[in-house]
Tab-separated table of C-alpha atoms in Angstrom:
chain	number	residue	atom	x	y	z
A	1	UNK	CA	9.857	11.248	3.832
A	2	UNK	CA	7.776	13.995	2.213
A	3	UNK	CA	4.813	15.135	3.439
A	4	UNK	CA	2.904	18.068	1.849
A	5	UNK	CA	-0.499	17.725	4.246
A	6	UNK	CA	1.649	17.363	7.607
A	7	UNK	CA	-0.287	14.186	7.440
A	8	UNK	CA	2.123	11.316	6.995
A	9	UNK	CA	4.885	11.901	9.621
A	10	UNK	CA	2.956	10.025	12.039
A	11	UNK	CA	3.345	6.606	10.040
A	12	UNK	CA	7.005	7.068	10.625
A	13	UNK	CA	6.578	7.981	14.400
A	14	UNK	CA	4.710	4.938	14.373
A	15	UNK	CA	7.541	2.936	13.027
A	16	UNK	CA	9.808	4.488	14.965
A	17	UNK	CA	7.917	4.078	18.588
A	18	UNK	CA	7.214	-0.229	17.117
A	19	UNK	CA	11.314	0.256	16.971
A	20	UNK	CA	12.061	1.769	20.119
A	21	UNK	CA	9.651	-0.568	21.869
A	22	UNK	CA	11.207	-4.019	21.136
A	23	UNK	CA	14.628	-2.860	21.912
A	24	UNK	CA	17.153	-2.283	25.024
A	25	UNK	CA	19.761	-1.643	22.738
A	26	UNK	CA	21.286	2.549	21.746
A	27	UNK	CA	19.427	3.705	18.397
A	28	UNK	CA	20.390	6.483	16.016
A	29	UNK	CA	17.871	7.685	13.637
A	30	UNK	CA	18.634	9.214	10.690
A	31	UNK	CA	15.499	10.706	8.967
A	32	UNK	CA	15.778	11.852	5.419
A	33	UNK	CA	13.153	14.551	4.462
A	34	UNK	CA	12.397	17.516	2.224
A	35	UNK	CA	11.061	20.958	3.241
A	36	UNK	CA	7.861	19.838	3.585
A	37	UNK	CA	8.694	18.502	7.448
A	38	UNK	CA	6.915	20.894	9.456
A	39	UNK	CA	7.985	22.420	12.894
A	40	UNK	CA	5.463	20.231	15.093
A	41	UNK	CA	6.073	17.191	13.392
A	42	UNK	CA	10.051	17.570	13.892
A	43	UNK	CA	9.365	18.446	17.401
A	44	UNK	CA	7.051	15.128	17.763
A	45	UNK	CA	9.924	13.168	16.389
A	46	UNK	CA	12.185	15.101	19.068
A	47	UNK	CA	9.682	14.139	21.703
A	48	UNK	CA	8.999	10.790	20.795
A	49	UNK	CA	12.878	10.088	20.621
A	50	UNK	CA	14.264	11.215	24.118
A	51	UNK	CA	10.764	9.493	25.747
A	52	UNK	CA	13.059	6.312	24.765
A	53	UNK	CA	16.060	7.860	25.189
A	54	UNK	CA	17.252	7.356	21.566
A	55	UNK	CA	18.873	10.191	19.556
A	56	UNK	CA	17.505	11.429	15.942
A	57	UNK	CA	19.324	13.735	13.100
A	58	UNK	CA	17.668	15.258	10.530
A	59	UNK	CA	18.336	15.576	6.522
A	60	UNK	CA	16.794	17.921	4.477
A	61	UNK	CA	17.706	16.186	1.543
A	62	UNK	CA	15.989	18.858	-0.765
A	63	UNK	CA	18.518	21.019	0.533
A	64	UNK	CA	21.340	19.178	1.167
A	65	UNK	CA	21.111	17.473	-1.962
A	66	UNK	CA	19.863	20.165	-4.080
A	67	UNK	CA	22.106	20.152	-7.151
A	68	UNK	CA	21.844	16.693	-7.431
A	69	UNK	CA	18.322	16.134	-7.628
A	70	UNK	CA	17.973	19.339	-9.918
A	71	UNK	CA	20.344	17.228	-12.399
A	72	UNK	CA	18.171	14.068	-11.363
A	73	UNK	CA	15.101	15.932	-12.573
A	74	UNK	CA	16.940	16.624	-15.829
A	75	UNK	CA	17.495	13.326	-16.933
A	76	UNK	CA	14.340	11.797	-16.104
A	77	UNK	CA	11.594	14.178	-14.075
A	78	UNK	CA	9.132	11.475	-13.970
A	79	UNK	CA	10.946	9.821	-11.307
A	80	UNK	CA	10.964	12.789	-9.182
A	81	UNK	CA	8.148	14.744	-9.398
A	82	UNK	CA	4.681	13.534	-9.869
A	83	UNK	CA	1.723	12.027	-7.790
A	84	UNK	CA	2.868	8.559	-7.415
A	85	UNK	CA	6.926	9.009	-6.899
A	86	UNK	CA	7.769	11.647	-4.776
A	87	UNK	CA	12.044	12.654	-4.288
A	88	UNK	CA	11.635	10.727	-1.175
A	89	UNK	CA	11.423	7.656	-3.010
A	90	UNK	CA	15.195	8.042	-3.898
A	91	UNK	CA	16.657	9.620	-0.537
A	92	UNK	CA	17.428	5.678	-0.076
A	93	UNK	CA	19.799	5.828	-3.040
A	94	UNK	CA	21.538	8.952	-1.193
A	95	UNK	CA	22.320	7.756	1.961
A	96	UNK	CA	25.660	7.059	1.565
A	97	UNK	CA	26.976	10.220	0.731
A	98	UNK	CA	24.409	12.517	2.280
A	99	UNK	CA	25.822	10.297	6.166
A	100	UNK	CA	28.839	11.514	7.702
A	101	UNK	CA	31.983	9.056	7.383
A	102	UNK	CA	31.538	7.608	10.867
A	103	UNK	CA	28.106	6.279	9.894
A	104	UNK	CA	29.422	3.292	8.472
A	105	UNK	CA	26.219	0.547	8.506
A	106	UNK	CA	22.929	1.458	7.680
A	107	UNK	CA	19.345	0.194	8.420
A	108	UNK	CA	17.044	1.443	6.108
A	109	UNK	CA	13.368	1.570	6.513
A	110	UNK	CA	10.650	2.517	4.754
A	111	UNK	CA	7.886	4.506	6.463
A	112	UNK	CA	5.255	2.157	6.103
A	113	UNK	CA	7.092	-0.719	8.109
A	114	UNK	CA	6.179	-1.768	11.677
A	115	UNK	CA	9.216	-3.568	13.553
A	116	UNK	CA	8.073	-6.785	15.424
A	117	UNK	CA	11.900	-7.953	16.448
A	118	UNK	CA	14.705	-6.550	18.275
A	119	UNK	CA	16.254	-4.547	15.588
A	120	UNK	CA	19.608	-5.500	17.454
A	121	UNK	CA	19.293	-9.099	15.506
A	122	UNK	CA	19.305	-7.347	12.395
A	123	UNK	CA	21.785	-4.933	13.150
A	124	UNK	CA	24.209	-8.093	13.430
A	125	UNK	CA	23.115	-9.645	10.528
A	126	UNK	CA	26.693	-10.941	8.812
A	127	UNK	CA	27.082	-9.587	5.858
A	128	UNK	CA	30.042	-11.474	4.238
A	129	UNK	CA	31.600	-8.842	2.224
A	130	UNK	CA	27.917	-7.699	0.330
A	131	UNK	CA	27.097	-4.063	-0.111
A	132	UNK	CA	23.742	-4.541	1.433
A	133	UNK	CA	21.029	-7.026	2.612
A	134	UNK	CA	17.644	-7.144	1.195
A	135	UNK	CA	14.482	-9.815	1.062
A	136	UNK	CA	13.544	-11.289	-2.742
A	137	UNK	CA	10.590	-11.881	-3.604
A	138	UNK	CA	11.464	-15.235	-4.350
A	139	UNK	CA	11.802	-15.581	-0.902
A	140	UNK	CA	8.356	-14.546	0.304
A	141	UNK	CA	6.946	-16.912	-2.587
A	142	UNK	CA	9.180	-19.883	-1.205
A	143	UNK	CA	8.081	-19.217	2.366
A	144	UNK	CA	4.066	-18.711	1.578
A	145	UNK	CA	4.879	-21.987	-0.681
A	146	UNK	CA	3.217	-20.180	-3.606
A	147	UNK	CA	4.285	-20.895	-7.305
A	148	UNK	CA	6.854	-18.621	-9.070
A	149	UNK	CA	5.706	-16.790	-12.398
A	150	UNK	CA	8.554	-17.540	-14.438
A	151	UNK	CA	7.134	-15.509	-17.179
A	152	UNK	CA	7.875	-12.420	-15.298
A	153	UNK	CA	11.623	-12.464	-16.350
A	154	UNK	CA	10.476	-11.732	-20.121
A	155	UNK	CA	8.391	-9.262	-19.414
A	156	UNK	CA	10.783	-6.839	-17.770
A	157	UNK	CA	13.636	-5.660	-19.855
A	158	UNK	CA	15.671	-4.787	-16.565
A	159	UNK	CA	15.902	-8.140	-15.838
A	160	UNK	CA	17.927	-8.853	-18.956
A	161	UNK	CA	20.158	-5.885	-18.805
A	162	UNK	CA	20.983	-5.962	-15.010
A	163	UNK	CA	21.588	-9.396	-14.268
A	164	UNK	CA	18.507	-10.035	-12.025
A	165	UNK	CA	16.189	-12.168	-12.657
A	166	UNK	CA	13.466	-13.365	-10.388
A	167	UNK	CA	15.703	-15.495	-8.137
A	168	UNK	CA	17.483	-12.434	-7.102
A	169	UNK	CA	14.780	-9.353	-7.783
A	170	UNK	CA	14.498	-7.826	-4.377
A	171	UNK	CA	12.230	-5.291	-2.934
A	172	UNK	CA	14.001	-1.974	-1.742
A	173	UNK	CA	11.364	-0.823	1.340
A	174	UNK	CA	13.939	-2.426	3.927
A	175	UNK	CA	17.675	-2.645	3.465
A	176	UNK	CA	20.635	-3.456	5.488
A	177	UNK	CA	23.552	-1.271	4.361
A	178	UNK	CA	27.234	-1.664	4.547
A	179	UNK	CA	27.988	2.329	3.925
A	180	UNK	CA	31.487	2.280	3.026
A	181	UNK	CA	31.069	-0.215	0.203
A	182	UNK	CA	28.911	1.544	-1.174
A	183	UNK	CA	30.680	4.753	-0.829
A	184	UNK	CA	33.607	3.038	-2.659
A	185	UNK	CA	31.228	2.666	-5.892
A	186	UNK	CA	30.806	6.761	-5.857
A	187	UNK	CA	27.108	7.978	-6.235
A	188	UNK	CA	24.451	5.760	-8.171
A	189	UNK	CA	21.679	7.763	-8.296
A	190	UNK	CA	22.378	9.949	-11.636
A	191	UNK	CA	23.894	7.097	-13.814
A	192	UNK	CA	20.758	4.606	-12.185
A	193	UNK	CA	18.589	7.189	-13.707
A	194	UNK	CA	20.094	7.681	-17.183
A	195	UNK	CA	19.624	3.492	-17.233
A	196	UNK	CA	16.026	3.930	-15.851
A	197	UNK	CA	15.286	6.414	-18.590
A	198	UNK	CA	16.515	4.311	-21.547
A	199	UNK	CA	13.683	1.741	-20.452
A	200	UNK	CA	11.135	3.538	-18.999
A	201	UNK	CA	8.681	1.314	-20.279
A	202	UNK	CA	9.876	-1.532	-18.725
A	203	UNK	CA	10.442	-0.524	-14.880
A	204	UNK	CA	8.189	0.181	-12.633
A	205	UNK	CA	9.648	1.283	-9.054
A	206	UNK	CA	12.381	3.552	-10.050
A	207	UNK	CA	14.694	3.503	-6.453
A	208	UNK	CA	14.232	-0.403	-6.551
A	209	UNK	CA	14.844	-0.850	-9.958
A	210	UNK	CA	18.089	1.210	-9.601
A	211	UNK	CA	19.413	-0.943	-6.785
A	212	UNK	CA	18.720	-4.092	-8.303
A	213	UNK	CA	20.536	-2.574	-11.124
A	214	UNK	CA	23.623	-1.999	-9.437
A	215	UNK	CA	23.286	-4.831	-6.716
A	216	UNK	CA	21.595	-7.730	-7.708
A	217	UNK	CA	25.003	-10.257	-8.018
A	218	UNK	CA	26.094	-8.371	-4.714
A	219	UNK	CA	23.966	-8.379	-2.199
A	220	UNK	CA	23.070	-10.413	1.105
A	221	UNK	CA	19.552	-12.965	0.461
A	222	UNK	CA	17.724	-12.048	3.910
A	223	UNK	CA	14.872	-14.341	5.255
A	224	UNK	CA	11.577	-13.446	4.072
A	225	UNK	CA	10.846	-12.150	7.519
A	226	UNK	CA	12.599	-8.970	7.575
A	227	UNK	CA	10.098	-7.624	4.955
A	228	UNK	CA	6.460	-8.769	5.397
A	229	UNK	CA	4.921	-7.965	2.647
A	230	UNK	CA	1.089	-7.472	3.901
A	231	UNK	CA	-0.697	-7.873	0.677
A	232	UNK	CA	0.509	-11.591	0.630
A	233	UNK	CA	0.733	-12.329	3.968
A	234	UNK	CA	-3.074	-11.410	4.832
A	235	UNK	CA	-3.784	-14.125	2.196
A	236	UNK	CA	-1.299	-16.551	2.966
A	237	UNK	CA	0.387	-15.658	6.262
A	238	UNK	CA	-0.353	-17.308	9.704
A	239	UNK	CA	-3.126	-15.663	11.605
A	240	UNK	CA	-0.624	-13.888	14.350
A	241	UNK	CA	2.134	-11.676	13.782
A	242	UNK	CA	5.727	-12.868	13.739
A	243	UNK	CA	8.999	-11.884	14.671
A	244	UNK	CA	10.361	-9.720	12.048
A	245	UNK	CA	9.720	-6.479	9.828
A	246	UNK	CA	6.078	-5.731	8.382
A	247	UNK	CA	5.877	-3.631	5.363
A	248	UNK	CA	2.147	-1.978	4.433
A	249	UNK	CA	3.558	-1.594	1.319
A	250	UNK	CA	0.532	-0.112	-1.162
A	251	UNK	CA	-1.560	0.916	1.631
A	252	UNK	CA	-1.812	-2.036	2.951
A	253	UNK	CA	-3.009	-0.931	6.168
A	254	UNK	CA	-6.490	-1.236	7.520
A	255	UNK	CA	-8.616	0.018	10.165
A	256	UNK	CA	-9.552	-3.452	12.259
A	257	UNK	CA	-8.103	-3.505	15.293
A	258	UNK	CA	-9.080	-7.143	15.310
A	259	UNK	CA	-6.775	-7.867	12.679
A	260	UNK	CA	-3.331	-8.956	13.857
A	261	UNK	CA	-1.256	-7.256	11.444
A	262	UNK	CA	-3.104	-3.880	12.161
A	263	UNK	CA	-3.200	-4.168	15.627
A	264	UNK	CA	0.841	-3.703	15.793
A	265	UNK	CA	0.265	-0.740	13.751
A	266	UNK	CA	-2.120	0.787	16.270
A	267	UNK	CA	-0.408	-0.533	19.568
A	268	UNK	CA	2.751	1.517	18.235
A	269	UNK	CA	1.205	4.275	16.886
A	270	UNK	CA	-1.618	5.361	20.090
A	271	UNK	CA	2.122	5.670	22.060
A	272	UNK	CA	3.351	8.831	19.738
A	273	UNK	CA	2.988	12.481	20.301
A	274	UNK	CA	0.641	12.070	17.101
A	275	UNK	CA	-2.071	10.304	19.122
A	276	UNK	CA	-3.592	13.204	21.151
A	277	UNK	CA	-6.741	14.714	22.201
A	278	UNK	CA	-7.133	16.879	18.769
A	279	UNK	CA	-6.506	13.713	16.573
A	280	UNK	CA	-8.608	11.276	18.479
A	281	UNK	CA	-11.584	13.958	17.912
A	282	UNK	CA	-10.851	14.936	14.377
A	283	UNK	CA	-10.998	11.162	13.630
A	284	UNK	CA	-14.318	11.047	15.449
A	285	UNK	CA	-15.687	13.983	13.196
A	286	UNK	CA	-14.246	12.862	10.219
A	287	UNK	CA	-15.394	9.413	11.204
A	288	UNK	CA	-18.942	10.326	11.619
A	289	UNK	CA	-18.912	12.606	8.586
A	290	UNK	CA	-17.956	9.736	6.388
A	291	UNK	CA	-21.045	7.266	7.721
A	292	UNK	CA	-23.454	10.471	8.034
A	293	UNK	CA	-22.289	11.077	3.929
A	294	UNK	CA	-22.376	7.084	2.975
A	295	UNK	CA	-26.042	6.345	4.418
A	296	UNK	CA	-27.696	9.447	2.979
A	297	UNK	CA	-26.652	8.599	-0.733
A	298	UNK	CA	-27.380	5.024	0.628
A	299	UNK	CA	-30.902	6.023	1.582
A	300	UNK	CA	-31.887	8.462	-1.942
A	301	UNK	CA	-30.428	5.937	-3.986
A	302	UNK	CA	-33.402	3.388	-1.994
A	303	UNK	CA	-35.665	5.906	-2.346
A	304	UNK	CA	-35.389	5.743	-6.357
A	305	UNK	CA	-35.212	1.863	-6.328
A	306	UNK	CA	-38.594	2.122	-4.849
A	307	UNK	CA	-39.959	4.679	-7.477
A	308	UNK	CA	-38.711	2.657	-9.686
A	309	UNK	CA	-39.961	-0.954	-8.688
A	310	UNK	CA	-43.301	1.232	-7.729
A	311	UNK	CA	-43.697	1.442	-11.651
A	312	UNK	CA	-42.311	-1.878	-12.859
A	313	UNK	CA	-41.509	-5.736	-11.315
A	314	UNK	CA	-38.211	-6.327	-10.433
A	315	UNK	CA	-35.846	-8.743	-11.960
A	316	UNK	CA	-32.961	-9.708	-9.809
A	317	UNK	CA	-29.965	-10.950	-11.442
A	318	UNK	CA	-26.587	-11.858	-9.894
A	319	UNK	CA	-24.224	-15.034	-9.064
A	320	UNK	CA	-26.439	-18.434	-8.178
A	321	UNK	CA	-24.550	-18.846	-4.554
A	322	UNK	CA	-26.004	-15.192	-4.019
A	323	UNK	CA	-29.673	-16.508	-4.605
A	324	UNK	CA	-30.781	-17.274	-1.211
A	325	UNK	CA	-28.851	-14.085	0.805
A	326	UNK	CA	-30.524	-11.827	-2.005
A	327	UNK	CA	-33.785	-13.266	-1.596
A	328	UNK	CA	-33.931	-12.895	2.218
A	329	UNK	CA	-31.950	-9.840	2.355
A	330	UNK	CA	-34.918	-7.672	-0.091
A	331	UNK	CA	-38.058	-9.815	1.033
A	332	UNK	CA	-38.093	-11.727	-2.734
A	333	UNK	CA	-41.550	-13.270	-2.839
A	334	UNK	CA	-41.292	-17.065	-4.516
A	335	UNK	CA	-43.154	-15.442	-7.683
A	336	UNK	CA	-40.368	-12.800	-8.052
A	337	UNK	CA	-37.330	-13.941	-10.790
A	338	UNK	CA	-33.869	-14.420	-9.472
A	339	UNK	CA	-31.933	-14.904	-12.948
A	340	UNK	CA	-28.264	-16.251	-11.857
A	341	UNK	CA	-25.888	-14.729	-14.635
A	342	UNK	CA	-22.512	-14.988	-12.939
A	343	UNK	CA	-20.409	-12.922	-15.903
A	344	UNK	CA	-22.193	-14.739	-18.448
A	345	UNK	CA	-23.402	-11.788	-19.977
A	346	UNK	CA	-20.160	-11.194	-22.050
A	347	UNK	CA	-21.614	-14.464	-24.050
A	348	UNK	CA	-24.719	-11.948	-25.023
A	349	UNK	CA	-27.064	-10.113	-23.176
A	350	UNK	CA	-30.253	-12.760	-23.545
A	351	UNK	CA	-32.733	-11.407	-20.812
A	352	UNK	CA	-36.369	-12.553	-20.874
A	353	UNK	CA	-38.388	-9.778	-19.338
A	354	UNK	CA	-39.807	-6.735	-21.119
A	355	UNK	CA	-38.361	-3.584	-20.362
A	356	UNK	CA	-41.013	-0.907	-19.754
A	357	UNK	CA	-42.816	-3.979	-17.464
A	358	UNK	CA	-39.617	-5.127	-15.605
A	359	UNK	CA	-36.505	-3.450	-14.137
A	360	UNK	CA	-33.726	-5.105	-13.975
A	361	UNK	CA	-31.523	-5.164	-10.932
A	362	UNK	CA	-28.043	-6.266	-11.242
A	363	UNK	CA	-25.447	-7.929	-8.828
A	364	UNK	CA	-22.742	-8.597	-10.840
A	365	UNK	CA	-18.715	-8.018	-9.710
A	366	UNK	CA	-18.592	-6.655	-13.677
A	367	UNK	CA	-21.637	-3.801	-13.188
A	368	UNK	CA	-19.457	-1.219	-14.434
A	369	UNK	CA	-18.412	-3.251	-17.601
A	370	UNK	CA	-22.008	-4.363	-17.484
A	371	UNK	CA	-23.092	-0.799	-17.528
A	372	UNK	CA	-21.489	0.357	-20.722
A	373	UNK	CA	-23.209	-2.294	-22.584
A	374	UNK	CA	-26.430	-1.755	-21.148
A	375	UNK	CA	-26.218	2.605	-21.846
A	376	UNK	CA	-24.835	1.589	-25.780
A	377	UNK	CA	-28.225	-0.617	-25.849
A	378	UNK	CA	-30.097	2.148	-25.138
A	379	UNK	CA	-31.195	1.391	-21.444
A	380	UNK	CA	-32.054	4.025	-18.955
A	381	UNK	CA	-30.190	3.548	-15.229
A	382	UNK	CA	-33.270	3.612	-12.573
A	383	UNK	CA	-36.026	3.060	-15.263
A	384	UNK	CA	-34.355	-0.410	-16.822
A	385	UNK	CA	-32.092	-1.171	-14.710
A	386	UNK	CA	-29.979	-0.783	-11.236
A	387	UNK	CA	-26.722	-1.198	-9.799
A	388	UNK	CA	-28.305	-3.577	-7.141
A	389	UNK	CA	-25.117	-3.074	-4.787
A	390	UNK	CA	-25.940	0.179	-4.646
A	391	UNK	CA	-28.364	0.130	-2.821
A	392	UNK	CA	-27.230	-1.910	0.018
A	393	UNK	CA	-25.960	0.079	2.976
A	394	UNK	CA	-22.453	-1.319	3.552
A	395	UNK	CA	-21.513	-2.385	7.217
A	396	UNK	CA	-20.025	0.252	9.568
A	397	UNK	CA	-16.627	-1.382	10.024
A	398	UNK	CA	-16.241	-1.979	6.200
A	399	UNK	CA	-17.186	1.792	5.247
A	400	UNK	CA	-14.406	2.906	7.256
A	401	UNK	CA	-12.048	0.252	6.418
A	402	UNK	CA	-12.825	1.059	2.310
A	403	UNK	CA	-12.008	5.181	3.476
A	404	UNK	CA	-9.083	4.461	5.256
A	405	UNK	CA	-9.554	7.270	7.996
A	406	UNK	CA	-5.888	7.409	9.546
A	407	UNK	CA	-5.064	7.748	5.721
A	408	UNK	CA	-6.905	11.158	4.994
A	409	UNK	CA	-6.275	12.233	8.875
């Protein structure tokens, strides 16, 4: 983990309570982190791991590790340092020499994962001689019963210099490790990152793409339930959780309790050290900051809609199945247009009203394409025109969904 805003330790103390709960069996945790751990958070993680009575070592990989990753940031600093990959993203790939010896096997989780099993079944997952155990995404495709993209494999160059391909591409946010095997191959991380640097263009997640470099003819094909992947299985996935590993890779996670697959989240994570008096009433605040700061630019931006149709008719335009809630939802009289465009307007912009008499008032998924067209035609937002959604004050439970609040906590 890293976590610069003290803000994100509490997704991994809600991982590691989900853990803890579904368990009887002795757990070691082994968290890998930077300086950036602060002295609450470790003694939260302290707190929350003798309420089970578990045991927990820290890693300050930054420091442990500090030669290495200034040699790491040498031969390719993109993977290191910037917004989107953090070092943390590659303390994974340095788990098997940053361990001591007698740490032989190795469960690795990212901190975005919820466990819904008895880790003990995983722990005793065979491994038949493999280096580690991972999930393909073959396998989720397979299980959702979704088509494969064949197309994929000549699109990414790693594919045809590492001997994966799709059938055996797997993600790297939950692992099964055997230690000493991979001790016996000496450290990957420097020569993964001289390969990741020769096609830079071509990979995308630089600790996965390193693994599947090195492992993808060696490793164990786990079930597709030992890494959920949410952004498929809210499409495709049965409507109650299963046993196995849930992984809100992306940020993935939402704020609807009602949803099964948050629900775990926040049935874990309300039983941490995190979840206290100050936290439930900063959310509150920031909660009621966010709606407070929605529905006032909600309410000027009505107020110029109605200067505006004050001066000229309105012109509705927006998908034909939209017709009917539109009309009822802004009081259209039967005299009033409804023009339904769906994205047709990338065929030409043919609308029959005046400008100057008429204001158009657009519902279109493609506004902000729209818009461009409209400014280079010399239209004038709120005099010609109007982004019709807007204007429509969005629904409590979706504003804080959309803002995430235990995101920006």
């Amino acid at each position: 983990m890293t976590d610069k805003n003290g803000t994100y330790s509490k997704y991994i103390g809600a991982s590691m309570c989900s853990l803890f709960e579904r368990t009887d069996s002795w757990v070691t945790i082994h968290l890998l982190h930077d300086d950036t751990l602060t002295e609450k958070n470790r003694n939260y993680f302290v707190e929350l791991t003798r309420t089970y009575g578990q045991q927990i070592f820290f890693y300050n990989v930054a420091e442990e590790c500090k030669d290495l990753l200034a040699e790491a940031r040498e031969i390719f600093k993109r993977a290191v340092d910037t917004d989107y990959y953090t070092p943390a993203a590659l303390y994974r790939l340095l788990a098997p020499i940053l361990l001591p010896q007698d740490v032989k096997r190795l469960i690795y989780l990212d901190a975005d994962t919820i466990v819904n099993m008895d880790i003990r079944k995983f722990w005793e997952v065979f491994l038949d001689g493999n280096p580690l155990g991972a999930v393909t995404e073959r396998t989720l495709m397979e299980h959702y019963q979704k088509q494969i993209d064949r197309s994929i494999d000549e699109k990414l160059y790693l594919f045809k210099n590492s001997w994966t391909d799709f059938d055996t591409c797997f993600n790297s946010g939950v692992l099964i490790m055997d230690l000493e095997k991979m001790r016996n191959m000496g450290e990957i991380l420097l020569p993964g990152l001289r390969f990741i640097v020769q096609h830079e263009e071509e990979c995308r997640f630089f600790d996965q793409d390193i693994l599947n470099y090195f492992f993808a003819r060696d490793f164990l094909h786990l079930p597709w339930n030992y890494n959920i992947l949410q952004s498929w299985d809210r499409e495709w996935g049965s409507p109650e959780p299963v046993e196995g590993i849930y992984h809100y890779m992306g940020r993935t996670l939402r704020y609807n309790y009602e949803e099964p697959r948050d629900r775990i989240f926040y049935e874990a994570f309300v039983k941490t050290p995190w979840c206290d008096a100050e936290f439930i009433c900063k959310s509150y605040a920031v909660t009621r900051n966010i709606l407070a700061g929605e529905l006032n630019k909600c309410v000027e931006r009505n107020r110029k809609a109605s200067a505006a149709w004050a001066r000229s008719k309105r012109v509705f335009v927006g998908p034909k199945k939209d017709e009917k809630q539109l009309r009822e939802m802004f009081m259209l009289s039967d005299e009033e247009p409804y023009l339904a465009m769906d994205d047709g307007w990338k065929k030409g912009l043919n609308l029959p009203y005046e400008l100057g008499t008429h204001i158009y008032v657009f519902f279109m998924n493609s506004f902000p394409e729209l818009k461009v067209k409209l400014d280079e035609a010399g239209w004038k937002e709120w005099e010609d025109y109007i982004d019709g959604k807007s204007i429509i004050i969005p629904h409590p439970t979706r504003l804080l969904d959309e803002y995430r609040i235990f995101l920006v906590m």
